[in-house]
mmCIF file of C-alpha atoms in Angstrom:
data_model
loop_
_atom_site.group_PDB
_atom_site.id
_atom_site.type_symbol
_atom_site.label_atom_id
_atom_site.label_comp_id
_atom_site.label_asym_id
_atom_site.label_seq_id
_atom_site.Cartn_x
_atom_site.Cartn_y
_atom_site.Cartn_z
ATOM 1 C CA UNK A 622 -104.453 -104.211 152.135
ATOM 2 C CA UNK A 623 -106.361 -107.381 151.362
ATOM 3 C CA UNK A 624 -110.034 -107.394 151.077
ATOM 4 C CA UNK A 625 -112.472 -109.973 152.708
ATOM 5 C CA UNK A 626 -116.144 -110.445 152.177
ATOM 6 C CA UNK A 627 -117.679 -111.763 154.943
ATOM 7 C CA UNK A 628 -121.346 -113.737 154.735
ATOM 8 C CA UNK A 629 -122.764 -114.133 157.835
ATOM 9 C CA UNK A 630 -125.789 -115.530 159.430
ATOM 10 C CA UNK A 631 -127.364 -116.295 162.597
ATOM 11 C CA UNK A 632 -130.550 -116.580 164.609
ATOM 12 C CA UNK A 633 -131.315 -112.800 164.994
ATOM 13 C CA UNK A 634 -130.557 -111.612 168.982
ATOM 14 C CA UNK A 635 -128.969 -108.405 169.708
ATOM 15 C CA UNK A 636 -125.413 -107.505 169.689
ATOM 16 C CA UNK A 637 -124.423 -110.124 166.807
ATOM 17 C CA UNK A 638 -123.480 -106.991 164.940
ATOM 18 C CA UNK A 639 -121.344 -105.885 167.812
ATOM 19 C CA UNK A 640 -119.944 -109.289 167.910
ATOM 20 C CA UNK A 641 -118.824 -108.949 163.887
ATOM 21 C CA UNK A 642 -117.146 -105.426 164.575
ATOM 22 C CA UNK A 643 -115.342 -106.346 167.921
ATOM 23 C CA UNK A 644 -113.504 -109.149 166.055
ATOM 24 C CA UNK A 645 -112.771 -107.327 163.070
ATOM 25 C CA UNK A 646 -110.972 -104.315 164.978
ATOM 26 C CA UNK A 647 -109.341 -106.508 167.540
ATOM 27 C CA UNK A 648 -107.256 -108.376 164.613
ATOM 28 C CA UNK A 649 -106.815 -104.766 163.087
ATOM 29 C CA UNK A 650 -109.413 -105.549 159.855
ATOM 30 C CA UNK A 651 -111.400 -102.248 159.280
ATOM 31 C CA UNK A 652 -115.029 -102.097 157.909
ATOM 32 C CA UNK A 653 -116.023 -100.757 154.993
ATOM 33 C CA UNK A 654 -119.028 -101.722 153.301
ATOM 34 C CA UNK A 655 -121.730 -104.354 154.534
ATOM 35 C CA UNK A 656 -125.804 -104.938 154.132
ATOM 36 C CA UNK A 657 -127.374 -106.839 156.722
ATOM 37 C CA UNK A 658 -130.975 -107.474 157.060
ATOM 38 C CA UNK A 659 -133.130 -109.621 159.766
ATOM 39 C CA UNK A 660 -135.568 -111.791 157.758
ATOM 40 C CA UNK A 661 -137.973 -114.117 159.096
ATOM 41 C CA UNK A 662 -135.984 -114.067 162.068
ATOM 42 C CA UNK A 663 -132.482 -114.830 160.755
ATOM 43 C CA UNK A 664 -129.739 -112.234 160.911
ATOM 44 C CA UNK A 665 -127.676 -112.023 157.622
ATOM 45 C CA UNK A 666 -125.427 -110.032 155.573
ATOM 46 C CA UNK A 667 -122.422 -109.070 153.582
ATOM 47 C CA UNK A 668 -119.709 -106.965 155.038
ATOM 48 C CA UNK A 669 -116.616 -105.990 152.722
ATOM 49 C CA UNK A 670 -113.470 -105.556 155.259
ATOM 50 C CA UNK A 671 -109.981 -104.804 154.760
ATOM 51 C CA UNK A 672 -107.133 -105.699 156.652
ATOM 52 C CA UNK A 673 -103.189 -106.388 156.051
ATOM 53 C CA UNK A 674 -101.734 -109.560 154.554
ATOM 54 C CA UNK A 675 -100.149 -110.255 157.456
ATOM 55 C CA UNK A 676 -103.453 -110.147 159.565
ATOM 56 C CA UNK A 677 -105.622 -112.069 157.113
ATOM 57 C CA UNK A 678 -105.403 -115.452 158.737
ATOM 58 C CA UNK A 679 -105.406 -114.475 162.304
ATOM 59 C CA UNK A 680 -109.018 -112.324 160.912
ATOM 60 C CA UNK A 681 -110.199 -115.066 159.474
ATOM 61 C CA UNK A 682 -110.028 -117.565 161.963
ATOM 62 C CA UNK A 683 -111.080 -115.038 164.946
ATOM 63 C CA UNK A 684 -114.455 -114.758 162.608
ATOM 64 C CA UNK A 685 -114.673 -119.115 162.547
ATOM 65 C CA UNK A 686 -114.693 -118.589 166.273
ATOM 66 C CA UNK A 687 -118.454 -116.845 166.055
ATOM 67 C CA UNK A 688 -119.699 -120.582 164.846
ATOM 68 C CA UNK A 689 -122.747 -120.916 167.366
ATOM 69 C CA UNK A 690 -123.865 -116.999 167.385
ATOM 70 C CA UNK A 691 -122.945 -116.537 163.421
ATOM 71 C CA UNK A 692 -122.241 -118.967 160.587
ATOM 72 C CA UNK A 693 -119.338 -116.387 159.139
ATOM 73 C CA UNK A 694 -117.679 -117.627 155.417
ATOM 74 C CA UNK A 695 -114.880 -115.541 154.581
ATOM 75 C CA UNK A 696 -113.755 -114.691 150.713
ATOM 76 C CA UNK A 697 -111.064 -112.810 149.390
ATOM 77 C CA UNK A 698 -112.145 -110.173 146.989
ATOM 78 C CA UNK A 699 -110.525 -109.467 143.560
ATOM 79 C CA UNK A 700 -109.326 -106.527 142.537
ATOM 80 C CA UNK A 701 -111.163 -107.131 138.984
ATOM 81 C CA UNK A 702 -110.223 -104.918 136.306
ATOM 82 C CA UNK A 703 -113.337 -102.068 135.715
ATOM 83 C CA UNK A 704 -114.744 -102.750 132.029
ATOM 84 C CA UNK A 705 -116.584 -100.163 129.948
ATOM 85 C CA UNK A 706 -120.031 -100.995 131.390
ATOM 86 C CA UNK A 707 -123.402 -98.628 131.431
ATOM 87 C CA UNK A 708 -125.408 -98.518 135.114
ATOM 88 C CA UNK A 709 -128.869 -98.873 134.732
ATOM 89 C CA UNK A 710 -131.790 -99.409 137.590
ATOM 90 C CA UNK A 711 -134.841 -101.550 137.398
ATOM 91 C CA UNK A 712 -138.377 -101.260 139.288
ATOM 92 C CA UNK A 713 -140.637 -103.835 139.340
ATOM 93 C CA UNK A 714 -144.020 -103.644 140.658
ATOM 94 C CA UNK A 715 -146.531 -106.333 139.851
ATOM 95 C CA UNK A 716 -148.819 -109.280 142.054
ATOM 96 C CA UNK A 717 -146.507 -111.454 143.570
ATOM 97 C CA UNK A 718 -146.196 -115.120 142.157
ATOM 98 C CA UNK A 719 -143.323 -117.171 141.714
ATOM 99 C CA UNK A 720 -140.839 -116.824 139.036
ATOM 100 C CA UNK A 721 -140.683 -113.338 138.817
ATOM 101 C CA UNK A 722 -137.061 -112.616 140.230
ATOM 102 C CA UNK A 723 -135.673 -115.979 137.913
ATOM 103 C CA UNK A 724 -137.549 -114.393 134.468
ATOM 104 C CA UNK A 725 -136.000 -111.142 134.985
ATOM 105 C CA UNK A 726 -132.454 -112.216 136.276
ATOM 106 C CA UNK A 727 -132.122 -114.557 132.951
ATOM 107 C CA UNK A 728 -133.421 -111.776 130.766
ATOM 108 C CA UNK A 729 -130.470 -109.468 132.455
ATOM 109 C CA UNK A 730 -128.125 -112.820 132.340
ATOM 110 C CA UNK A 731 -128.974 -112.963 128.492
ATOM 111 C CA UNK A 732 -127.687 -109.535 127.680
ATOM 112 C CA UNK A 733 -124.663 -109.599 130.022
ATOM 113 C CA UNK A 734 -125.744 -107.550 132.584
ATOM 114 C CA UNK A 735 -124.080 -107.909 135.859
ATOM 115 C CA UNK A 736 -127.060 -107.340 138.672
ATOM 116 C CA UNK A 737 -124.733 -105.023 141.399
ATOM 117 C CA UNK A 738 -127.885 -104.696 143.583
ATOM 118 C CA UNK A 739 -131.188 -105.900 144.266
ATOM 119 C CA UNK A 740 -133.879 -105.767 146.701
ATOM 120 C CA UNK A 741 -137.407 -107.370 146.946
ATOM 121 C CA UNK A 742 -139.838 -107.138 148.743
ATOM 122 C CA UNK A 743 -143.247 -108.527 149.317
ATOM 123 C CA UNK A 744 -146.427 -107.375 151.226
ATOM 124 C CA UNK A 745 -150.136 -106.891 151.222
ATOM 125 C CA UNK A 746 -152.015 -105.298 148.671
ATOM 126 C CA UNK A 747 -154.052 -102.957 150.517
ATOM 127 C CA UNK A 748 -157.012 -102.312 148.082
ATOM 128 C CA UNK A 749 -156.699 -105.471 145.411
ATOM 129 C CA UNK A 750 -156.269 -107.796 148.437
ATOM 130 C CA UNK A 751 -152.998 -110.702 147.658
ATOM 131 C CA UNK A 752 -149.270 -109.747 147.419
ATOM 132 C CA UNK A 753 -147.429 -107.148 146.116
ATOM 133 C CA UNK A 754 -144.093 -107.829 144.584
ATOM 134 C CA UNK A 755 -141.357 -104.863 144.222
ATOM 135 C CA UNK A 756 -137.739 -104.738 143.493
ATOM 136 C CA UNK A 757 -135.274 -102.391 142.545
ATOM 137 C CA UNK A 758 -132.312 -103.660 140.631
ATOM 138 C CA UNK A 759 -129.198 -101.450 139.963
ATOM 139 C CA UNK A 760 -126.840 -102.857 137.356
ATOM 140 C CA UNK A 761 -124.317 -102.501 135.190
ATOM 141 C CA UNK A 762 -124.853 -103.337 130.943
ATOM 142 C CA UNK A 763 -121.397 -103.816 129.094
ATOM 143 C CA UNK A 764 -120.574 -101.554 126.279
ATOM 144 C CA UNK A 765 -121.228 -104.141 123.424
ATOM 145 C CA UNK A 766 -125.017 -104.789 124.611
ATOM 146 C CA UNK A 767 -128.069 -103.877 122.640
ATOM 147 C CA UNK A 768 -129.803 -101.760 124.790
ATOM 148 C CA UNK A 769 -133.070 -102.079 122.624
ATOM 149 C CA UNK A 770 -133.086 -105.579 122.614
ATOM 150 C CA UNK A 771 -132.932 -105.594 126.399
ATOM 151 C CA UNK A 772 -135.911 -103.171 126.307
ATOM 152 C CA UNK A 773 -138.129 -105.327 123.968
ATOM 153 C CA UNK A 774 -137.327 -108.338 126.127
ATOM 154 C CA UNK A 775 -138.541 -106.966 129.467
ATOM 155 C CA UNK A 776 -141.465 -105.475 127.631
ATOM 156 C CA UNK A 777 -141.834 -108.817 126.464
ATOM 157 C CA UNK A 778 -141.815 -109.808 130.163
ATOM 158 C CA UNK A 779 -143.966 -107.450 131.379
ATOM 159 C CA UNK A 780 -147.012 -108.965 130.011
ATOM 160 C CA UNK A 781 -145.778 -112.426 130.592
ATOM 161 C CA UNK A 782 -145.286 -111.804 133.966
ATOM 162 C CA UNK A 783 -148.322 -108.960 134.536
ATOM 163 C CA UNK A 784 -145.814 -106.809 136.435
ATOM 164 C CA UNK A 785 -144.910 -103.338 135.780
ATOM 165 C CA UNK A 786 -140.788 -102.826 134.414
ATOM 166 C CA UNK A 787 -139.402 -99.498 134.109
ATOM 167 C CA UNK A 788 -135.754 -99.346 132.874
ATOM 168 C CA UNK A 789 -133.684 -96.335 133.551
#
């Protein structure tokens, strides 16, 4: 089986989901993994499918064929080798401002860390009045980091930044 990663986005309107899964089946692709999301009214996401070699090309261009509901790119996974690697999970809590998601991901970036996951989110502070930014990153830290050097640099950041890091 090959694998595909499908981006996709659209104007959100029901049934685009329905749309993605219809093609996929009818060309004999099955779906396995995805994460779509509606924000600020567009519909996007990332769905892993596999399908045979031999089906690949008539998959992909069935998914072109969505242009106008979905804009749908189409990437063929790798079946990368696993390395020694050590998952750890990041929450961040702190007064939104800008910045925040670059600092961290270049901290992470500095040790080697591979970011698998992450979600953000901003809303309304309900007693302090402003924003509220939180995130939750899972990822993975190779064998030959220095895990204590990666915890003095987001401490480092935590004051910088005036957001709350815990590292798990």
């Amino acid at each position: 089986m090959t694998t595909l990663i499908l981006t996709v986005a659209g104007s959100d309107r029901p049934g685009l989901v329905a749309a993605v899964a219809d093609v996929v089946d009818a060309h004999g692709g099955n779906w396995e993994n995805s994460q779509l999301a509606e924000l600020a009214g567009v519909f996007a996401g990332v769905i892993q499918v596999s399908v045979t070699p031999e089906r690949q090309d008539e998959l992909t261009s069935a998914l072109h064929a969505l242009d106008g509901l979905l804009t749908v790119a189409v990437h063929t996974g790798s079946d990368a080798a696993a390395t020694a690697a050590q998952p750890i999970s990041l929450q961040i809590l702190g007064n939104d401002r800008p910045g925040i998601v670059r600092e961290v991901s270049a901290v992470l970036k500095a040790h080697g860390v591979s970011i698998e996951r992450i979600d953000t989110e901003t809303k309304d502070a309900a007693m302090a009045g402003g924003r509220l930014f939180e995130a939750s990153v899972t990822a993975e830290v190779p064998a030959s980091a220095d895990l204590d050097a990666l915890r003095a640099d987001l401490e480092r950041l935590t004051s910088e930044l005036q957001v709350d890091i815990t590292l798990a």
